[in-house]
Amino acid sequence: MIDITFLDTAGQQGSCTVEVEFDEAGGPGAHIHSRLLRVLSATGLPPGVQYLRQRLVAGKLPLSQSEPYDLLDNEIRIGLHLVRRFRSGPYPAELSQLVGYDIDADEPFALFLPYGGEPAWKAAGRLTLDQQREFEIGICRALQLLAQARVVHGRLSPDTVRWDDPSGHVQLVDFSRAVLAGEPAPTGTSPWNPPAQPGETRAATPADDVWSAGALTYYAATGRQLDSPSEAMTLRGHLQTLLDGVFSAAAAQRPAAAQLLRRLRAPDPWPGDDDTDPRFAAGQREFDQITAAKQAAVAPPPPSGHTERAPRKPRRRPRWPLLMLLMIIAVAVVTLVVETS
Amino acid sequence: MTDSYPPPVGAPVMMGSGAPTVRCYHCLHTFAWDAQTIYRRELDTGSWERISLADITDPVERDEAQRNAYVRCPNPATGSEAEHYLPLGYARYLPPLVIGLVGASHVGKTTLLATMVDEIGRGRLTPYGFTTRPLVDSVHADFQKDNFNVLLGEGAAVAATPPASEGVELADAFLLTKGSSQLPVAFFDVGGESLAEDDPAIRFIQAVSALIFVVDPDRALGRIDGSRDQRGLPSSVGDRAFNTVLSRLSPSGSSTVQYFDKPAAIVLAKADTLRFEPVLGRWLRQEDVAAGVFDPGSIRAESRDLYAFLYQNDATPWLAPFKSFTRCTLHAVSATGGNPVDKSYRRGLRPRRVLEPLVAILAMKGMIERPGTGQVGW
């Protein structure tokens, strides 16, 4: 039995007593373990929680290995963002749900509700037609929810997309490399991500996940990994219609998740509300007003692009007095010549 | 190399003789160095040795003598300021950029300054064309030993800054060189109690040319006991140190709305403790200016976001400097990257964005030649 104390997603202290059901190391070189915990007693958890998924940085790492801490930090950051984004309704089952964390523990961890289903690779190529449609709708609903939350998962794969056979639900997990739209896109390559240009640093966009979801949809249907985007051009029938444009090299040319849902004639899981806190927006307006007032009271700032210490170009004198003088001289000369002749 | 640099904002004060002058940060007296007399401090005894440069004809020896030397302020002795000295570099290259750190006790001013100084020492201002060296080696070495090494070696909080009544000394100072121009940059860090209690000894504030206001997120966001009022909101008083400094400065301008005409930066310290807030998390993940990334649009966007974040969390009293200074930026900064556990930083000491306020101030002073620097702080 292990006693755990944590902060819940509202920042309140919670605690629980648990038993470890199983412990998966995160793979070679990875230091984030993923454990399934059976909850024996708890305070500060949603009612009825019997199991938890714990993601933790196990052991004390050398200072040079800070990446696992950063990944866990980021997973908590995105988890909190998602919980806050969907607080006005039931949390969507398509996304793993953070319930607590302790980043200052000896072995820092995050707690999630138990994941749904199994990694998608276990079902790939074995889905019935009805299940395939549920998979397609499920992954597109998940993408639409992420787009509503302005989150880019960035590492969708047969491990991080889960499929629950009995319920026909899809769930996305492991947001350790996720970013908010507009932040620098995660670096590194994966066959499940759109190919990156060498040395490219660009802003993340939900269209990145659309490419990955297309590759996973193909994989779920065929059991085969898409060898190259050009292979998608050979698709026929339903997949051809659904995945049209999904593998475009230009992110802007890929369809949005909402468009994919329309192609599937499936409802939008989150018809949309504005998640901008009105107090935050009011603060931005006040900033703008104060800035404008200061500029008006003191002096207008130099135009954008101005370099303060660049030497001023000497003002050119107007040329019209010189031209006038030349014209007068010319007229006088012509007059003189005419009169002389 | 020459002894001056093109002053970008305002002209250096000149005495009748034409010699450049400096304002003493002890007594606010303005004087000109005679270019002949320097003083050297005996580290063992603390006594001062007077040296005449006229007696040193060898240029190499002369340069060496001036290294780490001081000048004496000629102001008539008054009270505890009976006799006081300033680093020669402070008076020799004019006008110095004097930066005061303002904030309550235990807000982390010294920790922030320690990591800023370390970043400067690591050459992080090189992308902006500056080479740097300590203005006084012994001052820099002492500051590093007392602060940064404590942080790095022991993971412990640095000692509280002494109150101003024990004398105001510059915490550390550097000489920034760009081409033939040389700019002394001096940092002053005074104990929060002195600032909050309007200690007469903090008159040095009048001598500063830029200010960094350090916001304690625990107090500003009402996260610690006693920091909320009866309605549950963060205190409407804000930071008393901010208030004291703002009340002691003299506004400039002729319009009915007057602003302080000094560059200022508001720093939300310990931002790592807020890294799971989307706004803070986003900015902490951005590239540091120390990596050479300088984007005036990004500085404005960060300022606007942080202003809105503090506004959203009812921390408006901490925004007073933004409303008071003509040009002011806001920055999310983490001096250590996290809390120490068992007196060590599990992930190492990882300062994040600690040089952003300094680079913004240098830009507002016109000392960074990049497109759009004129927009910074507006």
XYZ file of C-alpha atoms in Angstrom:
719
model
C 0.000 0.000 0.000
C 1.175 3.493 -0.812
C -0.074 6.782 0.603
C -0.114 9.601 -1.932
C -0.758 13.283 -1.395
C -1.431 15.543 -4.355
C -2.933 18.779 -5.581
C -6.215 18.380 -7.396
C -7.032 20.353 -10.531
C -8.566 23.117 -8.417
C -5.326 23.466 -6.445
C -6.708 21.783 -3.311
C -4.835 19.146 -1.326
C -5.992 15.557 -1.777
C -4.731 12.188 -0.637
C -5.314 8.533 -1.314
C -4.104 5.113 -0.359
C -3.436 2.864 -3.323
C -1.994 -0.440 -4.459
C 0.037 -0.743 -7.646
C -1.703 -3.067 -10.113
C 0.980 -2.842 -12.767
C 3.947 -0.641 -13.664
C 4.986 0.002 -17.256
C 8.364 1.542 -17.834
C 8.117 4.107 -20.574
C 10.411 2.222 -22.929
C 14.163 2.380 -23.498
C 15.617 5.707 -22.467
C 12.312 7.004 -21.195
C 11.880 7.768 -17.540
C 8.165 8.371 -17.303
C 6.580 5.272 -15.837
C 2.900 4.613 -16.250
C 1.220 2.759 -13.394
C -2.290 1.534 -12.813
C -3.243 2.123 -9.197
C -6.135 0.563 -7.333
C -7.642 3.104 -4.982
C -8.284 1.809 -1.478
C -9.348 5.125 0.070
C -9.207 8.723 -1.066
C -10.100 12.332 -0.445
C -10.078 14.923 -3.174
C -10.836 12.542 -6.053
C -14.062 12.470 -8.068
C -16.588 10.160 -6.370
C -16.534 6.505 -7.299
C -12.952 6.440 -8.613
C -11.608 2.921 -8.127
C -8.506 3.106 -10.296
C -6.018 5.788 -11.277
C -3.404 6.051 -13.957
C -0.226 7.486 -12.502
C 2.507 8.914 -14.707
C 5.690 9.527 -12.777
C 9.369 10.273 -13.152
C 10.879 7.343 -11.315
C 14.169 7.585 -9.496
C 16.473 10.560 -9.180
C 17.885 11.530 -12.546
C 21.199 13.223 -13.250
C 20.900 16.968 -13.773
C 21.663 16.478 -17.437
C 18.450 14.490 -17.853
C 15.799 17.081 -17.251
C 13.620 16.058 -20.194
C 11.366 13.622 -18.293
C 10.561 16.349 -15.756
C 9.801 18.763 -18.568
C 7.563 16.235 -20.293
C 5.646 15.539 -17.087
C 5.391 19.279 -16.428
C 3.938 19.747 -19.867
C 1.493 16.898 -19.445
C 0.195 18.563 -16.280
C 0.051 21.947 -17.997
C -2.037 20.637 -20.874
C -4.125 18.446 -18.551
C -5.053 21.460 -16.425
C -5.777 23.474 -19.535
C -8.179 20.809 -20.813
C -9.945 20.440 -17.460
C -10.483 24.197 -17.304
C -11.562 24.395 -20.930
C -14.307 21.795 -20.486
C -15.350 22.718 -16.951
C -18.743 23.985 -18.098
C -19.875 20.494 -19.075
C -19.002 16.837 -18.541
C -15.351 16.214 -19.334
C -15.134 14.518 -22.753
C -14.328 10.807 -22.630
C -12.239 11.196 -25.786
C -9.407 12.834 -23.816
C -7.536 11.472 -20.794
C -8.534 13.409 -17.677
C -6.017 14.785 -15.194
C -7.235 14.643 -11.569
C -4.124 15.509 -9.540
C -0.374 15.967 -9.458
C 2.659 16.616 -7.279
C 5.541 18.117 -9.151
C 7.695 18.616 -6.034
C 7.533 15.001 -4.816
C 10.692 12.893 -4.745
C 9.249 11.158 -7.771
C 7.056 13.810 -9.416
C 3.786 12.441 -10.811
C 0.468 13.179 -12.432
C -2.750 11.271 -11.731
C -5.345 10.585 -14.391
C -8.623 8.727 -14.421
C -7.962 5.246 -15.812
C -7.459 5.219 -19.547
C -10.213 3.771 -21.714
C -9.683 0.687 -23.872
C -6.368 -0.502 -25.292
C -3.706 1.014 -27.542
C -5.057 1.207 -31.083
C -2.343 -1.064 -32.505
C -4.067 -4.014 -30.861
C -7.198 -3.505 -32.965
C -5.669 -2.305 -36.226
C -6.859 -4.268 -39.242
C -9.365 -6.233 -37.176
C -12.250 -3.773 -36.928
C -15.643 -4.492 -38.447
C -17.068 -1.894 -40.803
C -19.266 -0.518 -38.018
C -16.300 -0.382 -35.633
C -14.173 1.302 -38.278
C -16.818 4.015 -38.623
C -16.932 4.427 -34.834
C -13.150 4.699 -34.786
C -13.214 7.372 -37.484
C -15.937 9.357 -35.728
C -14.197 8.917 -32.373
C -10.813 10.187 -33.498
C -12.403 13.118 -35.368
C -14.479 14.027 -32.282
C -11.289 13.939 -30.211
C -9.550 16.208 -32.711
C -12.458 18.619 -32.762
C -12.378 18.797 -28.955
C -8.650 19.509 -29.030
C -9.185 22.187 -31.665
C -11.843 23.786 -29.445
C -9.294 23.790 -26.643
C -6.529 25.102 -28.974
C -4.396 22.074 -28.116
C -2.192 20.238 -30.583
C -1.380 16.726 -29.387
C 1.644 16.450 -31.654
C 2.347 12.754 -31.028
C -0.735 10.803 -32.100
C 0.263 7.198 -32.716
C -1.119 3.669 -32.238
C 0.182 3.920 -28.641
C -1.341 7.256 -27.706
C -4.698 6.629 -29.416
C -6.753 4.049 -27.590
C -9.738 2.051 -28.762
C -12.354 0.572 -26.465
C -13.889 -2.381 -28.248
C -17.036 -2.808 -26.139
C -18.090 0.828 -26.143
C -16.613 1.805 -29.507
C -14.909 4.838 -27.981
C -11.593 6.441 -28.916
C -9.423 8.160 -26.308
C -6.263 10.229 -26.748
C -3.650 9.936 -23.984
C -0.122 11.148 -23.215
C -0.106 14.891 -23.740
C 3.525 15.173 -22.686
C 4.539 16.717 -26.013
C 1.338 18.610 -26.674
C 1.390 22.361 -27.150
C -1.137 25.107 -27.503
C -1.846 26.157 -31.053
C 0.619 28.836 -32.087
C 3.421 27.630 -29.832
C 6.473 26.105 -31.506
C 5.525 22.716 -32.928
C 7.063 19.702 -31.175
C 10.369 18.732 -32.693
C 11.379 15.247 -33.729
C 9.950 12.958 -36.338
C 7.554 10.057 -36.285
C 5.938 8.099 -39.112
C 2.616 9.211 -37.658
C 3.342 12.903 -37.947
C 3.479 15.124 -41.009
C 6.987 15.223 -42.428
C 8.919 18.228 -41.148
C 11.326 20.211 -43.220
C 14.929 19.993 -41.980
C 15.675 22.732 -39.480
C 12.110 23.932 -39.635
C 10.693 25.738 -36.622
C 7.072 26.559 -37.041
C 3.956 27.187 -35.053
C 1.864 24.178 -34.137
C -1.566 23.919 -35.699
C -4.459 21.485 -35.227
C -3.856 20.515 -38.857
C -0.771 18.591 -37.653
C -3.040 16.250 -35.722
C -5.362 15.940 -38.731
C -2.490 14.462 -40.770
C -1.749 11.986 -37.953
C -5.410 11.065 -37.544
C -5.573 10.343 -41.280
C -2.583 8.028 -41.052
C -4.123 6.263 -38.051
C -7.484 5.916 -39.769
C -5.752 4.228 -42.701
C -3.832 2.015 -40.267
C -6.955 1.048 -38.323
C -8.767 0.122 -41.539
C -5.973 -1.803 -43.236
C -3.619 -2.884 -40.484
C -0.837 -1.329 -42.567
C 1.127 1.798 -41.998
C 0.889 4.399 -44.727
C 4.234 4.209 -46.517
C 4.051 7.728 -47.866
C 1.485 10.465 -48.347
C 1.411 9.607 -52.069
C 0.005 6.209 -51.166
C -3.108 8.006 -49.955
C -3.720 9.097 -53.552
C -4.480 5.488 -54.420
C -7.289 5.233 -51.879
C -10.703 4.410 -53.216
C -14.233 4.541 -51.862
C -15.091 5.747 -48.380
C -11.528 6.372 -47.197
C -10.787 8.385 -50.336
C -13.688 10.701 -49.562
C -12.946 10.963 -45.865
C -9.213 11.542 -46.189
C -9.330 13.883 -49.161
C -6.761 16.630 -48.538
C -5.746 15.231 -45.139
C -2.187 14.527 -46.293
C -1.622 17.872 -47.982
C 1.887 19.117 -47.414
C 0.541 22.569 -46.564
C -1.213 22.510 -43.195
C -3.653 25.189 -44.323
C -4.938 22.944 -47.091
C -5.881 20.085 -44.776
C -9.527 19.827 -43.710
C -10.361 20.746 -40.131
C -11.715 18.148 -37.727
C -15.160 19.740 -37.952
C -15.092 19.236 -41.720
C -14.140 15.583 -41.299
C -17.070 15.141 -38.930
C -19.365 16.626 -41.573
C -17.968 14.173 -44.136
C -18.858 11.423 -41.666
C -22.276 13.015 -41.036
C -21.481 12.941 -37.320
C -22.437 15.656 -34.834
C -19.931 18.106 -33.398
C -19.117 16.986 -29.830
C -18.732 20.531 -28.537
C -20.836 23.003 -30.477
C -18.569 25.721 -29.270
C -18.447 28.307 -26.614
C -15.937 31.062 -26.175
C -13.351 30.023 -23.595
C -11.864 33.493 -23.267
C -12.242 34.660 -19.683
C -14.051 38.016 -19.872
C -11.853 39.355 -17.059
C -8.723 38.521 -19.042
C -10.133 40.224 -22.121
C -11.048 43.253 -19.987
C -7.456 43.383 -18.757
C -6.154 43.389 -22.307
C -8.533 46.232 -23.196
C -7.338 48.250 -20.204
C -3.720 47.681 -21.273
C -4.561 49.039 -24.715
C -6.379 52.056 -23.268
C -3.559 52.985 -20.901
C -0.986 52.572 -23.656
C -2.999 54.789 -25.982
C -3.414 57.419 -23.260
C 0.328 57.462 -22.564
C 1.160 57.791 -26.220
C -1.293 60.636 -26.611
C -0.020 62.443 -23.517
C 3.681 62.109 -24.181
C 4.550 61.547 -27.796
C 3.601 59.103 -30.463
C 6.023 56.198 -30.705
C 8.119 55.995 -33.796
C 6.626 53.859 -36.541
C 7.155 50.117 -36.455
C 10.490 49.046 -37.826
C 12.195 52.215 -36.690
C 15.664 51.740 -35.261
C 16.115 54.297 -32.563
C 19.795 55.024 -33.083
C 19.817 54.930 -36.834
C 21.154 58.200 -38.099
C 18.567 60.547 -39.465
C 18.657 61.183 -43.138
C 19.254 64.840 -43.841
C 16.039 66.489 -44.918
C 16.116 67.307 -48.625
C 15.595 70.905 -49.427
C 12.645 71.623 -51.712
C 13.819 72.076 -55.294
C 11.113 74.375 -56.607
C 12.929 77.688 -55.864
C 15.889 76.484 -57.921
C 13.631 75.420 -60.787
C 11.830 78.771 -60.690
C 15.150 80.599 -60.844
C 16.329 78.507 -63.793
C 13.065 79.137 -65.624
C 13.337 82.900 -65.073
C 16.918 82.862 -66.336
C 15.890 80.795 -69.367
C 13.015 83.146 -70.193
C 15.321 86.148 -69.789
C 17.960 84.596 -72.043
C 15.382 83.697 -74.701
C 13.901 87.188 -74.524
C 17.360 88.745 -74.816
C 18.251 86.550 -77.786
C 14.955 87.333 -79.529
C 15.287 91.062 -78.922
C 18.927 91.018 -80.021
C 18.086 89.223 -83.221
C 38.453 53.248 -26.960
C 36.801 56.418 -25.877
C 35.411 57.131 -22.445
C 31.912 57.866 -23.548
C 29.135 56.486 -25.635
C 26.446 58.295 -27.587
C 23.819 59.004 -24.952
C 20.565 57.788 -26.469
C 18.127 59.307 -24.000
C 18.873 62.742 -22.646
C 22.287 64.293 -22.685
C 24.871 63.735 -19.973
C 24.956 66.452 -17.359
C 27.985 68.701 -17.924
C 29.688 70.948 -15.437
C 30.993 74.365 -16.317
C 34.440 72.975 -17.061
C 32.963 70.703 -19.689
C 33.902 67.588 -17.754
C 31.174 64.964 -17.562
C 29.524 64.575 -14.198
C 27.968 61.786 -12.225
C 25.266 61.762 -9.560
C 26.419 60.097 -6.366
C 24.064 57.330 -5.346
C 24.914 57.836 -1.675
C 24.111 61.530 -1.328
C 22.702 62.530 -4.753
C 25.435 65.154 -5.107
C 26.562 65.742 -8.685
C 30.268 66.010 -9.325
C 32.933 65.541 -11.968
C 35.945 63.295 -11.566
C 39.171 65.227 -11.877
C 40.716 62.473 -14.057
C 43.778 62.444 -11.798
C 42.834 61.136 -8.357
C 41.740 57.624 -7.638
C 41.415 55.532 -4.498
C 42.114 51.913 -3.819
C 40.526 50.008 -0.968
C 42.711 47.861 1.235
C 40.683 44.679 1.431
C 42.251 43.669 4.761
C 41.733 46.904 6.655
C 38.969 48.563 4.677
C 41.015 51.766 4.561
C 41.369 53.871 1.425
C 44.659 54.675 -0.306
C 44.824 57.816 -2.415
C 46.670 57.491 -5.738
C 47.547 60.296 -8.121
C 47.513 59.259 -11.750
C 49.820 62.178 -12.487
C 52.558 60.184 -10.771
C 52.107 57.222 -13.116
C 53.495 57.848 -16.562
C 53.652 54.294 -17.880
C 50.339 53.764 -19.705
C 50.227 50.060 -18.813
C 50.714 50.806 -15.130
C 48.202 53.591 -15.384
C 45.573 51.282 -16.856
C 46.256 48.687 -14.206
C 45.965 51.276 -11.441
C 42.575 52.361 -12.701
C 41.269 48.827 -12.770
C 39.003 48.297 -9.763
C 39.749 51.816 -8.523
C 37.300 54.193 -6.855
C 36.713 57.926 -6.760
C 35.714 59.907 -3.698
C 32.525 61.913 -3.696
C 33.511 65.469 -2.711
C 30.175 66.253 -1.066
C 30.671 67.738 2.419
C 30.343 65.118 5.104
C 26.826 64.657 6.435
C 25.843 62.097 9.021
C 26.564 58.547 8.103
C 27.680 59.613 4.645
C 30.819 61.187 6.113
C 33.081 59.880 3.388
C 31.999 57.754 0.527
C 33.402 56.366 -2.662
C 32.102 55.278 -6.037
C 33.703 52.859 -8.489
C 35.849 54.753 -10.966
C 34.044 53.053 -13.831
C 30.799 54.498 -12.532
C 32.144 58.035 -12.842
C 34.408 57.575 -15.822
C 32.038 56.355 -18.521
C 28.986 58.532 -18.566
C 26.137 58.416 -17.979
C 25.824 55.091 -16.183
C 22.665 53.071 -16.522
C 21.631 52.692 -12.895
C 18.975 50.041 -12.374
C 17.114 49.747 -9.083
C 15.282 46.590 -8.099
C 12.080 47.310 -6.196
C 9.911 44.863 -4.300
C 8.839 43.568 -0.948
C 11.039 41.447 1.283
C 11.504 37.823 0.258
C 10.059 38.461 -3.190
C 13.260 37.133 -4.697
C 14.940 40.344 -5.874
C 18.403 39.171 -4.929
C 17.856 35.724 -6.401
C 16.690 37.325 -9.615
C 19.669 39.653 -9.661
C 22.080 36.805 -8.908
C 20.884 34.853 -11.932
C 20.806 37.968 -14.115
C 24.394 38.715 -13.183
C 25.387 35.141 -13.902
C 23.736 35.290 -17.323
C 25.526 38.551 -18.119
C 28.794 36.976 -17.024
C 28.126 34.096 -19.398
C 28.047 36.523 -22.287
C 24.308 36.314 -22.922
C 24.287 39.933 -24.088
C 26.682 39.084 -26.900
C 23.867 38.692 -29.473
C 23.164 42.400 -28.914
C 26.723 43.401 -29.669
C 27.873 43.845 -26.067
C 30.987 42.472 -24.480
C 30.920 42.720 -20.716
C 33.254 42.747 -17.760
C 32.674 43.465 -14.068
C 33.093 47.105 -13.177
C 34.836 46.134 -9.944
C 36.166 42.596 -9.790
C 35.983 42.276 -6.015
C 32.369 43.510 -5.892
C 31.387 41.029 -8.561
C 33.253 38.169 -6.904
C 31.633 38.911 -3.545
C 28.188 39.120 -5.063
C 28.678 35.797 -6.849
C 30.015 34.137 -3.718
C 27.256 35.408 -1.474
C 24.385 34.765 -3.810
C 24.754 32.706 -6.938
C 27.069 30.144 -5.403
C 24.666 29.764 -2.490
C 21.853 29.053 -4.904
C 23.883 26.659 -6.982
C 25.760 24.898 -4.249
C 23.253 24.661 -1.478
C 19.922 25.178 -3.171
C 19.193 27.533 -0.322
C 17.525 30.896 -0.363
C 20.010 33.745 -0.548
C 20.326 35.933 2.515
C 17.929 38.850 2.822
C 19.323 42.125 1.515
C 20.493 44.449 4.312
C 18.251 47.442 5.005
C 19.154 50.765 3.471
C 20.003 52.173 6.884
C 23.155 50.033 6.769
C 24.247 51.941 3.709
C 23.327 51.673 0.070
C 25.962 50.017 -2.099
C 25.670 48.832 -5.602
C 25.057 45.110 -5.685
C 27.063 44.527 -8.838
C 27.973 46.445 -11.947
C 29.259 45.725 -15.417
C 30.908 47.662 -18.153
C 29.149 46.977 -21.419
C 31.269 47.647 -24.473
C 29.938 47.937 -27.981
C 32.411 49.104 -30.577
C 34.033 52.233 -29.202
C 31.203 52.907 -26.747
C 31.344 51.936 -23.108
C 28.351 51.853 -20.822
C 28.456 51.122 -17.100
C 25.378 49.277 -15.884
C 24.949 49.234 -12.126
C 22.376 47.273 -10.152
C 21.017 48.363 -6.802
C 19.165 45.958 -4.569
C 17.879 47.361 -1.302
C 16.092 45.392 1.398
C 12.335 45.335 0.970
C 11.740 46.639 4.486
C 13.605 49.845 3.699
C 11.601 50.391 0.558
C 8.331 49.660 2.298
C 9.058 51.926 5.254
C 10.196 54.914 3.260
C 13.621 54.790 4.890
C 15.411 58.131 4.291
C 18.449 56.199 3.140
C 16.659 55.095 -0.030
C 17.120 58.517 -1.570
C 19.369 56.716 -4.047
C 16.127 55.993 -5.891
C 16.395 59.523 -7.280
C 19.687 58.541 -8.891
C 18.410 55.513 -10.750
C 17.838 55.704 -14.452
C 15.649 52.602 -14.748
C 13.597 50.443 -12.401
C 12.669 46.793 -12.212
C 9.565 46.208 -10.081
C 9.513 42.645 -8.819
C 6.029 41.226 -8.192
C 5.643 38.486 -5.616
C 2.986 36.147 -7.069
C 2.182 34.742 -3.643
C 1.081 38.156 -2.412
C -0.242 39.561 -5.661
C -2.483 36.557 -6.254
C -3.370 36.181 -2.581
C -1.832 32.728 -2.336
C -0.442 33.051 1.182
C -2.097 33.628 4.524
C -2.908 37.224 5.235
C -2.615 38.377 1.651
C -6.364 38.634 1.041
C -8.774 41.171 2.391
C -12.128 40.504 4.039
C -13.803 40.077 0.656
C -11.302 37.407 -0.303
C -9.500 39.605 -2.834
C -5.757 40.231 -2.937
C -4.831 43.271 -0.852
C -5.784 46.585 -2.424
C -2.637 48.120 -0.941
C -0.426 46.218 -3.342
C 3.291 46.284 -2.766
C 4.304 48.939 -0.241
C 7.768 49.096 -1.717
C 6.275 49.946 -5.112
C 4.103 52.603 -3.515
C 7.005 54.179 -1.633
C 9.206 54.386 -4.690
C 6.425 55.785 -6.863
C 5.687 58.429 -4.256
C 9.360 59.485 -4.076
C 9.955 59.872 -7.770
C 9.206 63.104 -9.534
C 7.057 62.895 -12.640
C 8.049 64.712 -15.764
C 6.083 66.226 -18.571
C 4.017 69.311 -18.963
C 0.601 67.845 -19.593
C -1.938 67.350 -16.846
C -1.277 63.615 -17.031
C 2.304 63.166 -15.917
C 4.467 60.106 -16.192
C 7.894 59.134 -14.947
C 10.313 59.417 -17.815
C 12.498 56.424 -16.963
C 12.315 52.967 -18.475
C 10.619 50.492 -16.164
C 9.913 46.790 -16.203
C 7.476 44.832 -14.059
C 8.681 41.320 -13.411
C 6.354 38.559 -12.282
C 8.918 36.607 -10.278
C 8.783 32.911 -9.421
C 6.707 32.422 -12.562
C 7.639 28.738 -12.487
C 5.130 28.393 -9.651
C 2.487 29.525 -12.156
C 3.762 27.508 -15.097
C 0.553 25.524 -15.353
C -1.418 28.702 -15.999
C -1.760 28.715 -19.786
C -0.617 32.317 -20.196
C 2.437 31.916 -17.977
C 3.233 28.477 -19.348
C 3.195 29.833 -22.862
C 5.606 32.667 -22.142
C 7.967 30.576 -20.043
C 8.292 28.213 -22.977
C 9.288 30.981 -25.347
C 12.896 31.396 -26.399
C 14.865 33.726 -24.138
C 16.199 36.973 -25.492
C 19.511 35.554 -24.306
C 19.299 33.272 -27.331
C 19.387 36.379 -29.494
C 15.656 36.368 -30.174
C 14.520 39.973 -29.946
C 11.009 40.729 -31.121
C 9.401 44.004 -30.007
C 6.002 42.619 -30.993
C 6.554 39.662 -28.720
C 7.643 41.936 -25.842
C 4.418 43.901 -26.221
C 2.303 40.734 -26.451
C 3.889 39.362 -23.277
C 3.361 42.680 -21.490
C -0.280 42.737 -22.566
C -0.868 39.131 -21.506
C 0.755 39.595 -18.104
C -1.137 42.820 -17.512
C -4.371 40.977 -18.302
C -3.356 38.032 -16.104
C -2.743 40.251 -13.075
C -5.925 42.187 -13.826
C -7.872 38.935 -14.126
C -6.586 37.850 -10.710
C -7.475 41.153 -8.987
C -3.808 42.086 -8.615
C -4.310 45.551 -10.137
C -2.428 47.390 -7.347
C 0.741 45.664 -8.560
C 0.178 47.235 -11.978
C 0.642 50.762 -10.644
C 4.103 51.160 -12.236
C 2.676 50.459 -15.686
C 0.280 53.359 -15.229
C 3.010 55.619 -13.874
C 5.904 55.225 -16.308
C 5.910 56.401 -19.877
C 7.540 53.230 -21.088
C 7.058 50.040 -19.141
C 7.155 46.341 -20.016
C 5.965 43.253 -18.159
C 7.819 39.938 -18.034
C 7.316 36.420 -16.688
C 10.571 35.346 -15.091
C 11.806 32.345 -13.160
C 15.187 32.800 -11.515
C 15.603 29.188 -10.433
C 13.185 27.170 -12.561
C 11.594 25.514 -9.562
C 11.605 25.063 -5.828
C 14.563 23.379 -4.174
C 13.819 19.941 -2.669
C 16.094 18.915 0.178
C 18.351 21.900 -0.559
C 18.953 20.995 -4.150
C 17.348 21.798 -7.447
C 16.304 18.421 -8.773
C 16.471 19.671 -12.330
C 19.437 21.925 -11.720
C 19.260 25.665 -11.430
C 17.415 26.701 -14.577
C 16.838 30.439 -14.883
C 14.143 31.282 -17.397
C 13.891 34.629 -19.144
C 15.819 36.510 -16.444
C 17.481 38.828 -18.956
C 14.220 39.896 -20.642
C 13.705 42.920 -18.358
C 17.308 44.088 -18.796
C 17.189 43.729 -22.571
C 13.851 45.586 -22.632
C 15.394 48.410 -20.573
C 18.436 48.547 -22.852
C 16.055 48.730 -25.818
C 14.007 51.490 -24.177
C 17.276 53.363 -23.595
C 18.045 53.017 -27.291
C 21.089 50.855 -26.684
C 19.989 47.947 -28.812
C 20.098 48.485 -32.513
C 17.366 46.273 -33.848
C 14.296 47.113 -35.889
C 11.401 48.197 -33.734
C 13.313 49.044 -30.566
C 11.476 52.370 -30.517
C 8.256 50.450 -29.949
C 9.409 48.663 -26.794
C 7.533 49.725 -23.684
C 4.796 51.661 -25.433
